């Protein structure tokens, strides 16, 4: 009886140390804070000064709009003309860096170097970079945030292997023109969205609905493009420019619906590997290839369908060597958590190949986005999973944020709570779990064009009036909250984790004394 009581007391104390509901403390001194945006979502100027058409221009200009509110990014936040206003917003927030993307068709109107460089587009990004640096804000560039030049899509885009050469040439242009000042590069943002939502589900540009194979072809060429761009920098620019190249991979946390059901536990891990591992395993696991579970399942299902080769393409040994280790850091986007159960499925798609169903607990607080629930504990669990799965890579959190509607206005309490609780979970991952996370990027600096949802969902910490020609930006309550967190480098004051730990063990000692007196 006494031994059981002692063990329970020790377990309670350990749980209080490892899984506190809230901790006070700060991040390491070299931790950095920033904001993120994407070119198509904020710039506008869709055909200004020689910019070429991209797939989102074509997609949103369809006779029957595929966008929820019938809108487009033709003007958006008008950052093409108001970038200096944006820089001052970032400076006022006390951010260390700004993650933005280059519009491929703004600098290469046809998508190819052979088709000519648009110097007006180059000048726009030079002006933005220079203004950031003049205000002590580091530029972090994403090369591809979903806006492929339409000229490349006309020849099958990411499903055509020739795009690998074109992406390498595009990357070379960026390194050449901006690499003297830009030291952190992200090749791709959320390739999962590009390939599944754009090429399987068809709800994003270019609107392709070929679920069995198109997403896998798309991902295959994106990974090769990433590898080529990384090796180019490593070979030709790194020694002189002293920069770093990585990739941003998104994932939710996938929790087994029934943690006591071995099939659900395996299904949750399978989903993590199909989602995050699809791109991260080839780069970070050491062999340059897809997760074994993906290869086995898709090969088996392909054979069942009478196919002689797997629907999941194969890399050559040279391609594996090129992709393996092709990142100086892992960019990581995270928003929410899902529950996973094992279900045998017959549909042939990225979704169906996993043999899973996903859901969310109705008790989890909702956002304006159907898919985004407020589940902060999933953030920490996923950061720990990344550490354990990929050997503790250097991680930059490159997106995290919360959506609401225009009706919420400036008093965005939901976003305030979301940021506080998610960042606190990240603090636990860094200080308790020793995850190698070195930066946090809030999504987003301001309300913008939210892809298929148009302007019906807002993610910004600055409210934008999209009906006013000047597109004024007004800070929300969340802007003040993030500004304080950035300035404080976390949550100083109060009971630190050390105090919590000390209290826990004092509790055990008192409990032991009590047990002895029984």
Short mmCIF file of N, CA, C and O in Angstrom, two decimals, residues 273-384:
data_model
loop_
_atom_site.label_atom_id
_atom_site.label_comp_id
_atom_site.label_asym_id
_atom_site.label_seq_id
_atom_site.Cartn_x
_atom_site.Cartn_y
_atom_site.Cartn_z
N UNK A 273 3.50 10.06 -41.35
CA UNK A 273 4.51 9.78 -42.36
C UNK A 273 4.00 10.10 -43.77
O UNK A 273 4.77 10.57 -44.61
N UNK A 274 2.71 9.88 -44.03
CA UNK A 274 2.16 10.24 -45.33
C UNK A 274 2.12 11.77 -45.50
O UNK A 274 2.23 12.26 -46.62
N UNK A 275 1.93 12.51 -44.41
CA UNK A 275 1.79 13.97 -44.51
C UNK A 275 3.15 14.66 -44.42
O UNK A 275 3.63 15.24 -45.39
N UNK A 276 3.76 14.62 -43.26
CA UNK A 276 5.04 15.29 -43.08
C UNK A 276 6.19 14.49 -43.69
O UNK A 276 7.06 15.03 -44.37
N UNK A 277 6.17 13.19 -43.44
CA UNK A 277 7.26 12.35 -43.93
C UNK A 277 7.37 12.26 -45.44
O UNK A 277 8.46 11.99 -45.96
N UNK A 278 6.28 12.46 -46.14
CA UNK A 278 6.28 12.43 -47.61
C UNK A 278 7.42 13.30 -48.15
O UNK A 278 8.12 12.90 -49.09
N UNK A 279 7.62 14.45 -47.56
CA UNK A 279 8.67 15.37 -48.01
C UNK A 279 9.90 15.35 -47.10
O UNK A 279 11.03 15.51 -47.57
N UNK A 280 9.69 15.15 -45.80
CA UNK A 280 10.81 15.26 -44.87
C UNK A 280 11.68 14.01 -44.83
O UNK A 280 12.89 14.10 -44.64
N UNK A 281 11.09 12.81 -44.99
CA UNK A 281 11.89 11.59 -44.96
C UNK A 281 12.99 11.60 -46.02
O UNK A 281 14.14 11.30 -45.71
N UNK A 282 12.69 11.92 -47.28
CA UNK A 282 13.77 11.93 -48.27
C UNK A 282 14.91 12.88 -47.92
O UNK A 282 16.07 12.59 -48.22
N UNK A 283 14.59 14.01 -47.30
CA UNK A 283 15.60 15.03 -47.03
C UNK A 283 16.32 14.78 -45.72
O UNK A 283 17.55 14.92 -45.64
N UNK A 284 15.61 14.37 -44.66
CA UNK A 284 16.17 14.35 -43.32
C UNK A 284 16.45 12.96 -42.75
O UNK A 284 17.14 12.85 -41.74
N UNK A 285 15.94 11.89 -43.37
CA UNK A 285 16.10 10.58 -42.75
C UNK A 285 17.36 9.83 -43.18
O UNK A 285 17.69 8.79 -42.65
N UNK A 286 18.05 10.34 -44.19
CA UNK A 286 19.36 9.77 -44.48
C UNK A 286 19.47 8.88 -45.70
O UNK A 286 20.57 8.46 -46.06
N UNK A 287 18.35 8.60 -46.39
CA UNK A 287 18.48 7.74 -47.57
C UNK A 287 17.90 8.36 -48.83
O UNK A 287 17.96 7.76 -49.90
N UNK A 288 17.34 9.57 -48.72
CA UNK A 288 16.86 10.27 -49.92
C UNK A 288 15.61 9.66 -50.53
O UNK A 288 15.32 9.92 -51.70
N UNK A 289 14.87 8.87 -49.76
CA UNK A 289 13.71 8.18 -50.33
C UNK A 289 12.48 8.38 -49.44
O UNK A 289 12.57 8.84 -48.31
N UNK A 290 11.33 7.99 -49.97
CA UNK A 290 10.06 8.15 -49.27
C UNK A 290 9.98 7.23 -48.04
O UNK A 290 10.72 6.25 -47.93
N UNK A 291 9.06 7.52 -47.12
CA UNK A 291 8.87 6.64 -45.96
C UNK A 291 8.55 5.22 -46.41
O UNK A 291 7.75 5.01 -47.33
N UNK A 292 9.14 4.22 -45.79
CA UNK A 292 8.88 2.83 -46.20
C UNK A 292 7.40 2.48 -46.20
O UNK A 292 6.94 1.73 -47.07
N UNK A 293 6.62 3.02 -45.25
CA UNK A 293 5.21 2.68 -45.20
C UNK A 293 4.47 3.19 -46.43
O UNK A 293 3.56 2.51 -46.94
N UNK A 294 4.84 4.35 -46.94
CA UNK A 294 4.23 4.85 -48.17
C UNK A 294 4.58 3.95 -49.35
O UNK A 294 3.71 3.57 -50.14
N UNK A 295 5.85 3.59 -49.47
CA UNK A 295 6.29 2.76 -50.58
C UNK A 295 5.59 1.41 -50.56
O UNK A 295 5.11 0.93 -51.60
N UNK A 296 5.49 0.80 -49.38
CA UNK A 296 4.89 -0.53 -49.28
C UNK A 296 3.41 -0.51 -49.61
O UNK A 296 2.92 -1.33 -50.41
N UNK A 297 2.67 0.43 -49.03
CA UNK A 297 1.21 0.45 -49.22
C UNK A 297 0.86 0.79 -50.67
O UNK A 297 0.00 0.12 -51.28
N UNK A 298 1.49 1.82 -51.24
CA UNK A 298 1.12 2.23 -52.59
C UNK A 298 1.56 1.18 -53.61
O UNK A 298 0.84 0.91 -54.59
N UNK A 299 2.69 0.52 -53.37
CA UNK A 299 3.11 -0.57 -54.27
C UNK A 299 2.11 -1.72 -54.20
O UNK A 299 1.70 -2.27 -55.23
N UNK A 300 1.70 -2.08 -53.00
CA UNK A 300 0.74 -3.18 -52.84
C UNK A 300 -0.59 -2.87 -53.52
O UNK A 300 -1.14 -3.71 -54.25
N UNK A 301 -1.09 -1.67 -53.32
CA UNK A 301 -2.37 -1.30 -53.92
C UNK A 301 -2.26 -1.18 -55.44
O UNK A 301 -3.21 -1.49 -56.17
N UNK A 302 -1.10 -0.76 -55.91
CA UNK A 302 -0.89 -0.69 -57.36
C UNK A 302 -0.91 -2.09 -57.96
O UNK A 302 -1.52 -2.33 -59.02
N UNK A 303 -0.27 -3.04 -57.29
CA UNK A 303 -0.27 -4.43 -57.76
C UNK A 303 -1.68 -5.00 -57.75
O UNK A 303 -2.09 -5.69 -58.70
N UNK A 304 -2.44 -4.70 -56.70
CA UNK A 304 -3.83 -5.16 -56.62
C UNK A 304 -4.66 -4.64 -57.79
O UNK A 304 -5.62 -5.30 -58.22
N UNK A 305 -4.29 -3.46 -58.31
CA UNK A 305 -5.02 -2.87 -59.43
C UNK A 305 -4.49 -3.33 -60.79
O UNK A 305 -4.92 -2.83 -61.83
N UNK A 306 -3.54 -4.26 -60.77
CA UNK A 306 -3.01 -4.79 -62.02
C UNK A 306 -1.93 -3.95 -62.65
O UNK A 306 -1.56 -4.18 -63.82
N UNK A 307 -1.38 -2.99 -61.92
CA UNK A 307 -0.32 -2.15 -62.45
C UNK A 307 1.03 -2.85 -62.29
O UNK A 307 1.26 -3.54 -61.30
N UNK A 308 1.90 -2.63 -63.25
CA UNK A 308 3.22 -3.27 -63.19
C UNK A 308 4.24 -2.42 -62.44
O UNK A 308 5.30 -2.92 -62.05
N UNK A 309 3.94 -1.12 -62.25
CA UNK A 309 4.81 -0.25 -61.45
C UNK A 309 3.94 0.49 -60.44
O UNK A 309 2.74 0.69 -60.64
N UNK A 310 4.56 0.92 -59.37
CA UNK A 310 3.83 1.62 -58.33
C UNK A 310 3.37 2.99 -58.79
O UNK A 310 4.04 3.65 -59.59
N UNK A 311 2.21 3.43 -58.27
CA UNK A 311 1.77 4.80 -58.54
C UNK A 311 2.67 5.83 -57.88
O UNK A 311 2.65 7.01 -58.24
N UNK A 312 3.46 5.42 -56.89
CA UNK A 312 4.44 6.31 -56.27
C UNK A 312 5.74 6.21 -57.06
O UNK A 312 6.37 5.16 -57.11
N UNK A 313 6.18 7.29 -57.72
CA UNK A 313 7.38 7.21 -58.54
C UNK A 313 8.62 6.85 -57.71
O UNK A 313 8.64 7.02 -56.49
N UNK A 314 9.64 6.39 -58.40
CA UNK A 314 10.89 6.02 -57.74
C UNK A 314 12.00 6.97 -58.13
O UNK A 314 12.09 7.43 -59.27
N UNK A 315 12.85 7.28 -57.15
CA UNK A 315 14.03 8.09 -57.42
C UNK A 315 15.17 7.19 -57.90
O UNK A 315 15.28 6.03 -57.48
N UNK A 316 16.03 7.74 -58.75
CA UNK A 316 17.26 7.04 -59.09
C UNK A 316 18.22 7.16 -57.92
O UNK A 316 18.02 7.98 -57.00
N UNK A 317 19.27 6.37 -57.91
CA UNK A 317 20.26 6.46 -56.83
C UNK A 317 20.91 7.83 -56.82
O UNK A 317 21.19 8.38 -55.74
N UNK A 318 21.14 8.41 -57.99
CA UNK A 318 21.74 9.76 -58.05
C UNK A 318 20.79 10.80 -57.48
O UNK A 318 21.22 11.74 -56.79
N UNK A 319 19.49 10.65 -57.75
CA UNK A 319 18.51 11.58 -57.21
C UNK A 319 18.41 11.46 -55.68
O UNK A 319 18.29 12.46 -54.97
N UNK A 320 18.46 10.24 -55.18
CA UNK A 320 18.44 10.04 -53.73
C UNK A 320 19.63 10.74 -53.08
O UNK A 320 19.49 11.40 -52.04
N UNK A 321 20.80 10.58 -53.68
CA UNK A 321 22.00 11.22 -53.12
C UNK A 321 21.88 12.73 -53.15
O UNK A 321 22.35 13.42 -52.23
N UNK A 322 21.25 13.26 -54.19
CA UNK A 322 21.06 14.70 -54.30
C UNK A 322 20.10 15.23 -53.25
O UNK A 322 20.32 16.28 -52.63
N UNK A 323 19.03 14.49 -53.01
CA UNK A 323 17.98 14.95 -52.08
C UNK A 323 18.38 14.72 -50.62
O UNK A 323 18.08 15.54 -49.75
N UNK A 324 19.08 13.62 -50.36
CA UNK A 324 19.47 13.28 -49.00
C UNK A 324 20.31 14.40 -48.38
O UNK A 324 21.35 14.80 -48.90
N UNK A 325 19.82 14.95 -47.25
CA UNK A 325 20.57 15.99 -46.55
C UNK A 325 20.51 17.36 -47.19
O UNK A 325 21.30 18.25 -46.85
N UNK A 326 19.55 17.58 -48.08
CA UNK A 326 19.51 18.84 -48.85
C UNK A 326 18.72 19.93 -48.12
O UNK A 326 17.81 20.55 -48.69
N UNK A 327 19.08 20.19 -46.88
CA UNK A 327 18.45 21.28 -46.13
C UNK A 327 19.33 21.67 -44.95
O UNK A 327 19.82 20.80 -44.23
N UNK A 328 19.50 22.96 -44.77
CA UNK A 328 20.24 23.47 -43.61
C UNK A 328 19.30 23.66 -42.41
O UNK A 328 19.78 23.81 -41.29
N UNK A 329 18.01 23.67 -42.67
CA UNK A 329 17.02 23.79 -41.61
C UNK A 329 15.69 23.23 -42.12
O UNK A 329 15.47 23.12 -43.33
N UNK A 330 14.82 22.90 -41.18
CA UNK A 330 13.47 22.46 -41.51
C UNK A 330 12.50 23.57 -41.17
O UNK A 330 12.33 23.92 -40.00
N UNK A 331 11.86 24.14 -42.17
CA UNK A 331 10.76 25.06 -41.94
C UNK A 331 9.52 24.26 -41.62
O UNK A 331 9.25 23.23 -42.27
N UNK A 332 8.75 24.73 -40.65
CA UNK A 332 7.63 23.92 -40.16
C UNK A 332 6.41 24.80 -39.96
O UNK A 332 6.44 25.77 -39.20
N UNK A 333 5.33 24.47 -40.65
CA UNK A 333 4.05 25.14 -40.50
C UNK A 333 3.08 24.23 -39.76
O UNK A 333 2.92 23.06 -40.12
N UNK A 334 2.43 24.78 -38.73
CA UNK A 334 1.49 23.98 -37.95
C UNK A 334 0.32 24.85 -37.51
O UNK A 334 0.50 26.00 -37.11
N UNK A 335 -0.89 24.27 -37.57
CA UNK A 335 -2.09 24.99 -37.17
C UNK A 335 -2.98 24.21 -36.21
O UNK A 335 -3.55 24.78 -35.29
N UNK A 336 -3.15 22.89 -36.44
CA UNK A 336 -4.19 22.19 -35.69
C UNK A 336 -3.87 20.71 -35.54
O UNK A 336 -2.82 20.22 -35.97
N UNK A 337 -4.81 19.99 -34.92
CA UNK A 337 -4.68 18.57 -34.62
C UNK A 337 -5.90 17.82 -35.14
O UNK A 337 -7.00 18.36 -35.20
N UNK A 338 -5.68 16.56 -35.53
CA UNK A 338 -6.78 15.70 -35.96
C UNK A 338 -6.69 14.35 -35.26
O UNK A 338 -5.61 13.91 -34.85
N UNK A 339 -7.82 13.70 -35.14
CA UNK A 339 -7.91 12.35 -34.60
C UNK A 339 -7.93 11.35 -35.76
O UNK A 339 -8.58 11.60 -36.78
N UNK A 340 -7.25 10.24 -35.60
CA UNK A 340 -7.09 9.28 -36.69
C UNK A 340 -7.56 7.91 -36.26
O UNK A 340 -7.22 7.44 -35.17
N UNK A 341 -8.34 7.28 -37.15
CA UNK A 341 -8.73 5.90 -36.92
C UNK A 341 -8.38 5.07 -38.15
O UNK A 341 -8.35 5.57 -39.29
N UNK A 342 -8.11 3.81 -37.92
CA UNK A 342 -7.80 2.89 -39.01
C UNK A 342 -9.09 2.49 -39.72
O UNK A 342 -10.03 2.01 -39.09
N UNK A 343 -9.12 2.68 -41.05
CA UNK A 343 -10.26 2.29 -41.87
C UNK A 343 -9.72 1.78 -43.20
O UNK A 343 -8.94 2.47 -43.86
N UNK A 344 -10.12 0.60 -43.59
CA UNK A 344 -9.69 0.08 -44.90
C UNK A 344 -10.44 0.83 -45.99
O UNK A 344 -11.67 0.89 -45.98
N UNK A 345 -9.67 1.40 -46.93
CA UNK A 345 -10.28 2.21 -47.98
C UNK A 345 -9.91 1.67 -49.35
O UNK A 345 -8.80 1.18 -49.57
N UNK A 346 -10.85 1.83 -50.28
CA UNK A 346 -10.64 1.34 -51.64
C UNK A 346 -10.34 2.45 -52.63
O UNK A 346 -9.91 2.18 -53.75
N UNK A 347 -10.58 3.72 -52.23
CA UNK A 347 -10.32 4.81 -53.17
C UNK A 347 -8.82 5.00 -53.33
O UNK A 347 -8.06 4.99 -52.38
N UNK A 348 -8.40 5.20 -54.57
CA UNK A 348 -6.98 5.33 -54.90
C UNK A 348 -6.64 6.82 -54.98
O UNK A 348 -6.90 7.50 -55.98
N UNK A 349 -6.06 7.30 -53.89
CA UNK A 349 -5.67 8.70 -53.79
C UNK A 349 -4.73 8.82 -52.60
O UNK A 349 -4.58 7.87 -51.82
N UNK A 350 -4.12 9.99 -52.44
CA UNK A 350 -3.29 10.21 -51.27
C UNK A 350 -4.11 9.99 -50.00
O UNK A 350 -3.61 9.41 -49.04
N UNK A 351 -5.36 10.42 -50.01
CA UNK A 351 -6.22 10.23 -48.84
C UNK A 351 -6.51 8.74 -48.61
O UNK A 351 -6.34 8.21 -47.52
N UNK A 352 -6.95 8.07 -49.66
CA UNK A 352 -7.37 6.68 -49.54
C UNK A 352 -6.24 5.71 -49.31
O UNK A 352 -6.41 4.68 -48.65
N UNK A 353 -5.06 6.01 -49.85
CA UNK A 353 -3.94 5.09 -49.72
C UNK A 353 -3.51 4.90 -48.27
O UNK A 353 -2.89 3.89 -47.93
N UNK A 354 -3.85 5.85 -47.39
CA UNK A 354 -3.42 5.75 -46.00
C UNK A 354 -4.25 4.77 -45.17
O UNK A 354 -3.84 4.38 -44.08
N UNK A 355 -5.44 4.39 -45.68
CA UNK A 355 -6.37 3.54 -44.92
C UNK A 355 -6.69 4.16 -43.56
O UNK A 355 -6.59 3.51 -42.51
N UNK A 356 -7.08 5.41 -43.59
CA UNK A 356 -7.44 6.12 -42.36
C UNK A 356 -8.63 7.03 -42.61
O UNK A 356 -8.92 7.41 -43.75
N UNK A 357 -9.28 7.39 -41.52
CA UNK A 357 -10.22 8.50 -41.49
C UNK A 357 -9.75 9.48 -40.42
O UNK A 357 -9.24 9.05 -39.37
N UNK A 358 -9.94 10.76 -40.66
CA UNK A 358 -9.57 11.76 -39.67
C UNK A 358 -10.81 12.54 -39.24
O UNK A 358 -11.77 12.69 -40.00
N UNK A 359 -10.78 13.02 -38.01
CA UNK A 359 -11.89 13.79 -37.46
C UNK A 359 -11.33 14.74 -36.41
O UNK A 359 -10.13 14.72 -36.11
N UNK A 360 -12.20 15.57 -35.85
CA UNK A 360 -11.80 16.46 -34.78
C UNK A 360 -12.85 16.43 -33.67
O UNK A 360 -14.04 16.25 -33.94
N UNK A 361 -12.39 16.62 -32.46
CA UNK A 361 -13.28 16.60 -31.30
C UNK A 361 -14.16 17.85 -31.32
O UNK A 361 -13.67 18.97 -31.46
N UNK A 362 -15.46 17.66 -31.20
CA UNK A 362 -16.39 18.78 -31.24
C UNK A 362 -16.20 19.74 -30.07
O UNK A 362 -16.66 20.89 -30.13
N UNK A 363 -15.51 19.30 -29.04
CA UNK A 363 -15.27 20.17 -27.88
C UNK A 363 -14.10 21.11 -28.10
O UNK A 363 -13.93 22.06 -27.35
N UNK A 364 -13.29 20.85 -29.12
CA UNK A 364 -12.15 21.73 -29.38
C UNK A 364 -12.66 23.08 -29.90
O UNK A 364 -13.52 23.12 -30.79
N UNK A 365 -12.15 24.20 -29.38
CA UNK A 365 -12.61 25.51 -29.85
C UNK A 365 -12.40 25.69 -31.35
O UNK A 365 -11.36 25.30 -31.89
N UNK A 366 -13.37 26.29 -32.01
CA UNK A 366 -13.34 26.44 -33.46
C UNK A 366 -12.78 27.79 -33.88
O UNK A 366 -12.73 28.74 -33.10
N UNK A 367 -12.37 27.87 -35.13
CA UNK A 367 -11.98 29.12 -35.78
C UNK A 367 -12.98 29.37 -36.91
O UNK A 367 -13.98 28.68 -37.02
N UNK A 368 -12.68 30.33 -37.77
CA UNK A 368 -13.53 30.57 -38.93
C UNK A 368 -13.30 29.53 -40.03
O UNK A 368 -14.12 29.39 -40.93
N UNK A 369 -12.19 28.80 -39.95
CA UNK A 369 -11.87 27.77 -40.93
C UNK A 369 -12.35 26.42 -40.42
O UNK A 369 -12.04 26.04 -39.28
N UNK A 370 -13.08 25.72 -41.23
CA UNK A 370 -13.68 24.45 -40.82
C UNK A 370 -12.63 23.47 -40.31
O UNK A 370 -12.88 22.70 -39.38
N UNK A 371 -11.44 23.50 -40.90
CA UNK A 371 -10.40 22.53 -40.58
C UNK A 371 -9.55 22.92 -39.37
O UNK A 371 -8.80 22.09 -38.83
N UNK A 372 -9.65 24.18 -38.92
CA UNK A 372 -8.72 24.70 -37.91
C UNK A 372 -9.39 24.78 -36.54
O UNK A 372 -10.21 25.65 -36.30
N UNK A 373 -9.03 23.86 -35.67
CA UNK A 373 -9.48 23.88 -34.29
C UNK A 373 -8.31 24.24 -33.37
O UNK A 373 -7.15 23.99 -33.69
N UNK A 374 -8.66 24.84 -32.24
CA UNK A 374 -7.66 25.30 -31.28
C UNK A 374 -7.26 24.13 -30.38
O UNK A 374 -7.99 23.76 -29.47
N UNK A 375 -6.09 23.54 -30.66
CA UNK A 375 -5.62 22.36 -29.92
C UNK A 375 -4.13 22.55 -29.63
O UNK A 375 -3.28 21.91 -30.26
N UNK A 376 -3.77 23.41 -28.70
CA UNK A 376 -2.36 23.78 -28.54
C UNK A 376 -1.43 22.62 -28.18
O UNK A 376 -0.27 22.61 -28.60
N UNK A 377 -1.92 21.63 -27.43
CA UNK A 377 -1.03 20.54 -27.01
C UNK A 377 -0.48 19.74 -28.19
O UNK A 377 0.58 19.12 -28.09
N UNK A 378 -1.18 19.76 -29.31
CA UNK A 378 -0.68 19.05 -30.48
C UNK A 378 0.61 19.64 -31.03
O UNK A 378 1.43 18.94 -31.62
N UNK A 379 0.79 20.95 -30.85
CA UNK A 379 1.98 21.64 -31.33
C UNK A 379 3.23 21.05 -30.67
O UNK A 379 4.21 20.70 -31.33
N UNK A 380 3.19 20.95 -29.36
CA UNK A 380 4.34 20.40 -28.64
C UNK A 380 4.60 18.95 -29.04
O UNK A 380 5.75 18.54 -29.26
N UNK A 381 3.54 18.16 -29.10
CA UNK A 381 3.73 16.74 -29.43
C UNK A 381 4.36 16.58 -30.81
O UNK A 381 5.20 15.69 -31.02
N UNK A 382 3.96 17.43 -31.75
CA UNK A 382 4.51 17.31 -33.09
C UNK A 382 5.97 17.77 -33.14
O UNK A 382 6.80 17.16 -33.84
N UNK A 383 6.32 18.81 -32.40
CA UNK A 383 7.72 19.24 -32.34
C UNK A 383 8.60 18.14 -31.74
O UNK A 383 9.72 17.90 -32.21
N UNK A 384 8.10 17.46 -30.72
CA UNK A 384 8.86 16.36 -30.13
C UNK A 384 8.98 15.21 -31.13
O UNK A 384 10.03 14.57 -31.26
#
